Coordinates of C-alpha atoms in Angstrom, one line a residue:
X1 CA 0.0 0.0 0.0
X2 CA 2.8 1.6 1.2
X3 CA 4.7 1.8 -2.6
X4 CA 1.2 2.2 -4.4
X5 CA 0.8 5.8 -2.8
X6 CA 4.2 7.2 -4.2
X7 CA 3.4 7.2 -7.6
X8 CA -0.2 9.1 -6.8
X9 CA 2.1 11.3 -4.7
X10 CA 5.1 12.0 -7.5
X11 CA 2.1 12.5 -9.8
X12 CA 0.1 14.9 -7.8
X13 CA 3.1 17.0 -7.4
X14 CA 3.5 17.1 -10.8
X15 CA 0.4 18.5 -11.7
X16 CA 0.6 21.3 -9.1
X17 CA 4.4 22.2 -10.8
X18 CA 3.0 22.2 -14.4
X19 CA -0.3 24.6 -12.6
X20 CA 2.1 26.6 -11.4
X21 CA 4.2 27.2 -14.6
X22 CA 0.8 27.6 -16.5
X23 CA -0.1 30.1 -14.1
X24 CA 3.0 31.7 -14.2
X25 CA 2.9 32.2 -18.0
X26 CA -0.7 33.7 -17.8
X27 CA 0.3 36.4 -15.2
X28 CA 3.4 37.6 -17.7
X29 CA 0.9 37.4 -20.6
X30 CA -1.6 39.4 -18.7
X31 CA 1.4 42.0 -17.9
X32 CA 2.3 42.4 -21.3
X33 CA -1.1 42.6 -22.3
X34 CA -1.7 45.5 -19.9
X35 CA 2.1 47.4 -21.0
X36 CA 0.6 47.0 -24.7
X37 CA -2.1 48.3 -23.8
X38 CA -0.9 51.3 -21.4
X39 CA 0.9 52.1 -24.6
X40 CA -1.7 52.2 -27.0
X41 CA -4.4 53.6 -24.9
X42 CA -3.3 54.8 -21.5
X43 CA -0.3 57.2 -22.2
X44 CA -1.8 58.8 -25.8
X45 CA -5.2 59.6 -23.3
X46 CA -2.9 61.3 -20.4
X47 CA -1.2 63.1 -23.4
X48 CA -4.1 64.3 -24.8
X49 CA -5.6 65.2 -21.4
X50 CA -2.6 67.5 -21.2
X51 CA -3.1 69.0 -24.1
X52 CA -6.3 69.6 -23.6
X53 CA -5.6 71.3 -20.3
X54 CA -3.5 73.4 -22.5
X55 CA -6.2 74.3 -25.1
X56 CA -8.8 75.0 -22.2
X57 CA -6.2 77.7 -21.1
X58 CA -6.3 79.4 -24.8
X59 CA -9.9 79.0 -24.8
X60 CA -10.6 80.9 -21.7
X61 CA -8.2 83.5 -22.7
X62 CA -9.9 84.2 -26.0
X63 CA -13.3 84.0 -24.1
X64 CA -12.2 85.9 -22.0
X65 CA -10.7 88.8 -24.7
X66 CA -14.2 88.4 -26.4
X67 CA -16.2 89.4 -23.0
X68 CA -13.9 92.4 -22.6
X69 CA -14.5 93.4 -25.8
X70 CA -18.0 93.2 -25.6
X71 CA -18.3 95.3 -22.7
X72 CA -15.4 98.1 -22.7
X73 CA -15.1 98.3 -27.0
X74 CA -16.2 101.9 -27.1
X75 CA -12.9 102.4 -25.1
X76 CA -10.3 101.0 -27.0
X77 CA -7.8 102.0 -24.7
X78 CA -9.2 100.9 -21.2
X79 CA -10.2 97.2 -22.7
X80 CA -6.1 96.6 -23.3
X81 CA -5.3 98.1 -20.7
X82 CA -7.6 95.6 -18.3
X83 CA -6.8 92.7 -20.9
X84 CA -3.1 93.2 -20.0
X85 CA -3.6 92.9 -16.3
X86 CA -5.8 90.4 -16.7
X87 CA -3.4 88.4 -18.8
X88 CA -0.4 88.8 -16.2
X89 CA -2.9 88.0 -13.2
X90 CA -3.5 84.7 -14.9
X91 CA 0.7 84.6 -15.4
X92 CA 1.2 85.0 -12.0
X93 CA -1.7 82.5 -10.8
X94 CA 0.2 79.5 -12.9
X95 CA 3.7 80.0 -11.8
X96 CA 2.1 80.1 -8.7
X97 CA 0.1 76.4 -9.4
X98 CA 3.3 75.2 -10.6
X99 CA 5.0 75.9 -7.7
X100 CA 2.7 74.6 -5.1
X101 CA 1.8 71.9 -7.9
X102 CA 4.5 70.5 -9.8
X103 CA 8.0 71.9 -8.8
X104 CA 7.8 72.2 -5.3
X105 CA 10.3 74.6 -5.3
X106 CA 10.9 78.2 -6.2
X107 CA 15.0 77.4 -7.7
X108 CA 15.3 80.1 -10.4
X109 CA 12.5 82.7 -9.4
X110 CA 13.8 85.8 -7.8
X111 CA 12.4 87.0 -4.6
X112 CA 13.3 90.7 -5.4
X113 CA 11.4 90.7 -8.4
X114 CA 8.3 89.3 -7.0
X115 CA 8.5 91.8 -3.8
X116 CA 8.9 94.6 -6.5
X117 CA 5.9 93.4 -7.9
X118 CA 4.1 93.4 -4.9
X119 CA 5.2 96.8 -4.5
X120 CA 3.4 97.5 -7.6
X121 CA 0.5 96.2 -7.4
X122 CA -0.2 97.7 -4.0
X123 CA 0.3 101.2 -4.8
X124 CA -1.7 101.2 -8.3
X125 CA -4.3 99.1 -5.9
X126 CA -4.2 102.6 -3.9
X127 CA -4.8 104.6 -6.7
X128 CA -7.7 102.5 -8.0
X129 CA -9.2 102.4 -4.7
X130 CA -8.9 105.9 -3.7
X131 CA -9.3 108.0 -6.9
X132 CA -11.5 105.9 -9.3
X133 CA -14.7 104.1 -8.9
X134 CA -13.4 101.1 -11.3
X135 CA -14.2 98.3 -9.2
X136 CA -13.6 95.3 -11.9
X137 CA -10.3 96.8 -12.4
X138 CA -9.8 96.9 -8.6
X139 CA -10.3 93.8 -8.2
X140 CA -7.8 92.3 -11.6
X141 CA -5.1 94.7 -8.9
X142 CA -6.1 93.2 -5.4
X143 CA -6.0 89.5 -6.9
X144 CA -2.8 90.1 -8.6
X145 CA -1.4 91.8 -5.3
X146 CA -2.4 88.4 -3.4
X147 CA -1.2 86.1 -5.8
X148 CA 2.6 88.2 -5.7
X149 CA 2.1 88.3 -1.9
X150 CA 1.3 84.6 -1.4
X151 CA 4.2 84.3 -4.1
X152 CA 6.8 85.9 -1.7
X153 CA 5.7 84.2 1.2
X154 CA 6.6 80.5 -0.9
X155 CA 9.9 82.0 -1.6
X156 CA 10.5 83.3 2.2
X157 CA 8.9 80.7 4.3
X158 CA 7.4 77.5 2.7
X159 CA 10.2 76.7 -0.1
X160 CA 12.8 78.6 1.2
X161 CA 15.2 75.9 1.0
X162 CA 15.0 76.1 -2.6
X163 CA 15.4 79.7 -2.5
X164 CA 18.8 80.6 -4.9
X165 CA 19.7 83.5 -2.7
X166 CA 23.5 83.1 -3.5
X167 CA 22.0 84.1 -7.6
X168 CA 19.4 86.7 -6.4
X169 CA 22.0 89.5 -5.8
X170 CA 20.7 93.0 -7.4
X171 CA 19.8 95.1 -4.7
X172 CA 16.1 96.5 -4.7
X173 CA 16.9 100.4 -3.3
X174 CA 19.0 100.5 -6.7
X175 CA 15.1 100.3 -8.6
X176 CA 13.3 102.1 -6.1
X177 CA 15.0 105.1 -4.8
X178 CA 15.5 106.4 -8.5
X179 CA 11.8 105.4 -9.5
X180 CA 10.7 107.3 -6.5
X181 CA 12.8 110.2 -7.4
X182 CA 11.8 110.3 -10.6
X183 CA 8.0 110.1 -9.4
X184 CA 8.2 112.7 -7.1
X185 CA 9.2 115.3 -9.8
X186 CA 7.8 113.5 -13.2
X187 CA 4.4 113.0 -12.8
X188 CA 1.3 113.6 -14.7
X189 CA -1.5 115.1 -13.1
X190 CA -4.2 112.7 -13.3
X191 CA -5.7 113.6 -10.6
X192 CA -5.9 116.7 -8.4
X193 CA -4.2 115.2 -5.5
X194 CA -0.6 115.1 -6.0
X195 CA 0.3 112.3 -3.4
X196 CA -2.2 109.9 -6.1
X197 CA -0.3 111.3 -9.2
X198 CA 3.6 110.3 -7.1
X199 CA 1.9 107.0 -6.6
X200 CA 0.7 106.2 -10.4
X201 CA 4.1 107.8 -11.9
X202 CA 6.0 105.5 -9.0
X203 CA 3.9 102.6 -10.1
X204 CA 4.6 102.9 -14.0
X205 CA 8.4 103.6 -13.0
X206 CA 8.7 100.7 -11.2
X207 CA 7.1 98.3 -13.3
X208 CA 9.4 99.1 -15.9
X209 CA 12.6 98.3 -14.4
X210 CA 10.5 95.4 -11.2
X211 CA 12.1 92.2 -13.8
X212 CA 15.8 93.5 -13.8
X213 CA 16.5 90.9 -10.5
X214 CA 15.1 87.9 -12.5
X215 CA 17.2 88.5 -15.3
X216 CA 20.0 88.5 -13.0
X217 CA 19.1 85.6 -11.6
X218 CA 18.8 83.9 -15.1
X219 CA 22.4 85.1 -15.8
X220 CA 23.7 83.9 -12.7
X221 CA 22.2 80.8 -12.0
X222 CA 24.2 78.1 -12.9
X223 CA 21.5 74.8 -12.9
X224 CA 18.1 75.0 -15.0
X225 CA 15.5 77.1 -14.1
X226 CA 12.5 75.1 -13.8
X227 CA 9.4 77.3 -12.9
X228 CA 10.1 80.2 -15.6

């Protein structure tokens, strides 16, 4: 009885080794069945999801352009003139999602500029809130002052490890003292308050010259710059 069980034994065990090579085969068959597949219909879909994140950007811009018009096209001059902050609020809103996003770090963005731009935005803020009763363009300024705000505050406390301060090394009183000077005695008289005509003139100025540390910072840094 003994010697008639091995046989069954040997033969059962066989049986289990040839399930588990038959198993074996499916599960690679099944993985290269799911790679092919990833490749023909999972990476072209991500690719064109991106892609269509991208168009959905150039769609709300021209929607965007087309509601402006619309509304301000008996001013010719107003309607670029909100379209252009418009435009670089919605700038400064993606460097911002890539940052907190993607990157994860603020290598190759200078913290001068981006305080300079606070600087501008707050003072033409002023001048929006306290001479004219243009609330929509208010309100482009006060969203583009909080987006450069929140901007600085990556830069000084969240990803400041990243920070390239060794790169960012144009000082700021270089811009503003002579902006300021130049404000103080070249303004236009917009309004009938002279303080509010210093602070548009200072505004203008400033913005001119606000980029002048990231452009160092491009010509000094020595590794990519990833976020611009």
């Amino acid at each position: 009885k003994k010697g008639g069980g091995q046989p069954a034994l040997f033969c059962s065990r066989r049986t289990m080794g040839s399930h588990d090579k038959d198993f074996a085969a499916k599960l690679r068959l099944l993985s290269q069945k799911a790679l092919v597949m990833w490749e023909e219909k999972g990476a072209p879909m991500l690719h064109k999801l991106s892609t269509m994140k991208q168009q959905s950007y150039g769609v709300l811009v021209c929607v965007t352009t087309l509601l402006l018009w619309y509304g301000f096209s008996h001013d010719f001059l107003y309607f670029i003139s909100l379209l252009a902050e418009i435009l670089r609020c919605f700038g400064f809103f993606l460097l911002v999602l890539r940052v907190i996003k993607k990157t994860h770090s603020v290598q190759g963005l200078s913290l001068k500029s981006q305080q300079l731009f606070c600087g501008v935005f707050a003072t033409r803020l002023m001048f929006k809130i306290f001479y004219e009763d243009d609330y929509l363009y208010a309100f482009v300024e006060l969203l583009a002052t909080g987006l450069s705000c929140y901007l600085v505050y990556l830069m000084r406390v969240q990803h400041r490890s990243s920070y390239q301060r060794d790169a960012d090394t144009m000082k700021e009183i270089y811009i503003i003292a002579p902006c300021l000077l130049i404000a103080l005695f070249l303004h236009p008289s917009v309004t009938k308050t002279w303080l509010m005509n210093v602070l548009w003139a200072f505004s203008t100025y400033l913005e001119c010259f606000a980029l002048l540390p990231q452009l160092f910072v491009f010509h000094s840094a020595s590794r990519t710059v990833d976020n611009m």
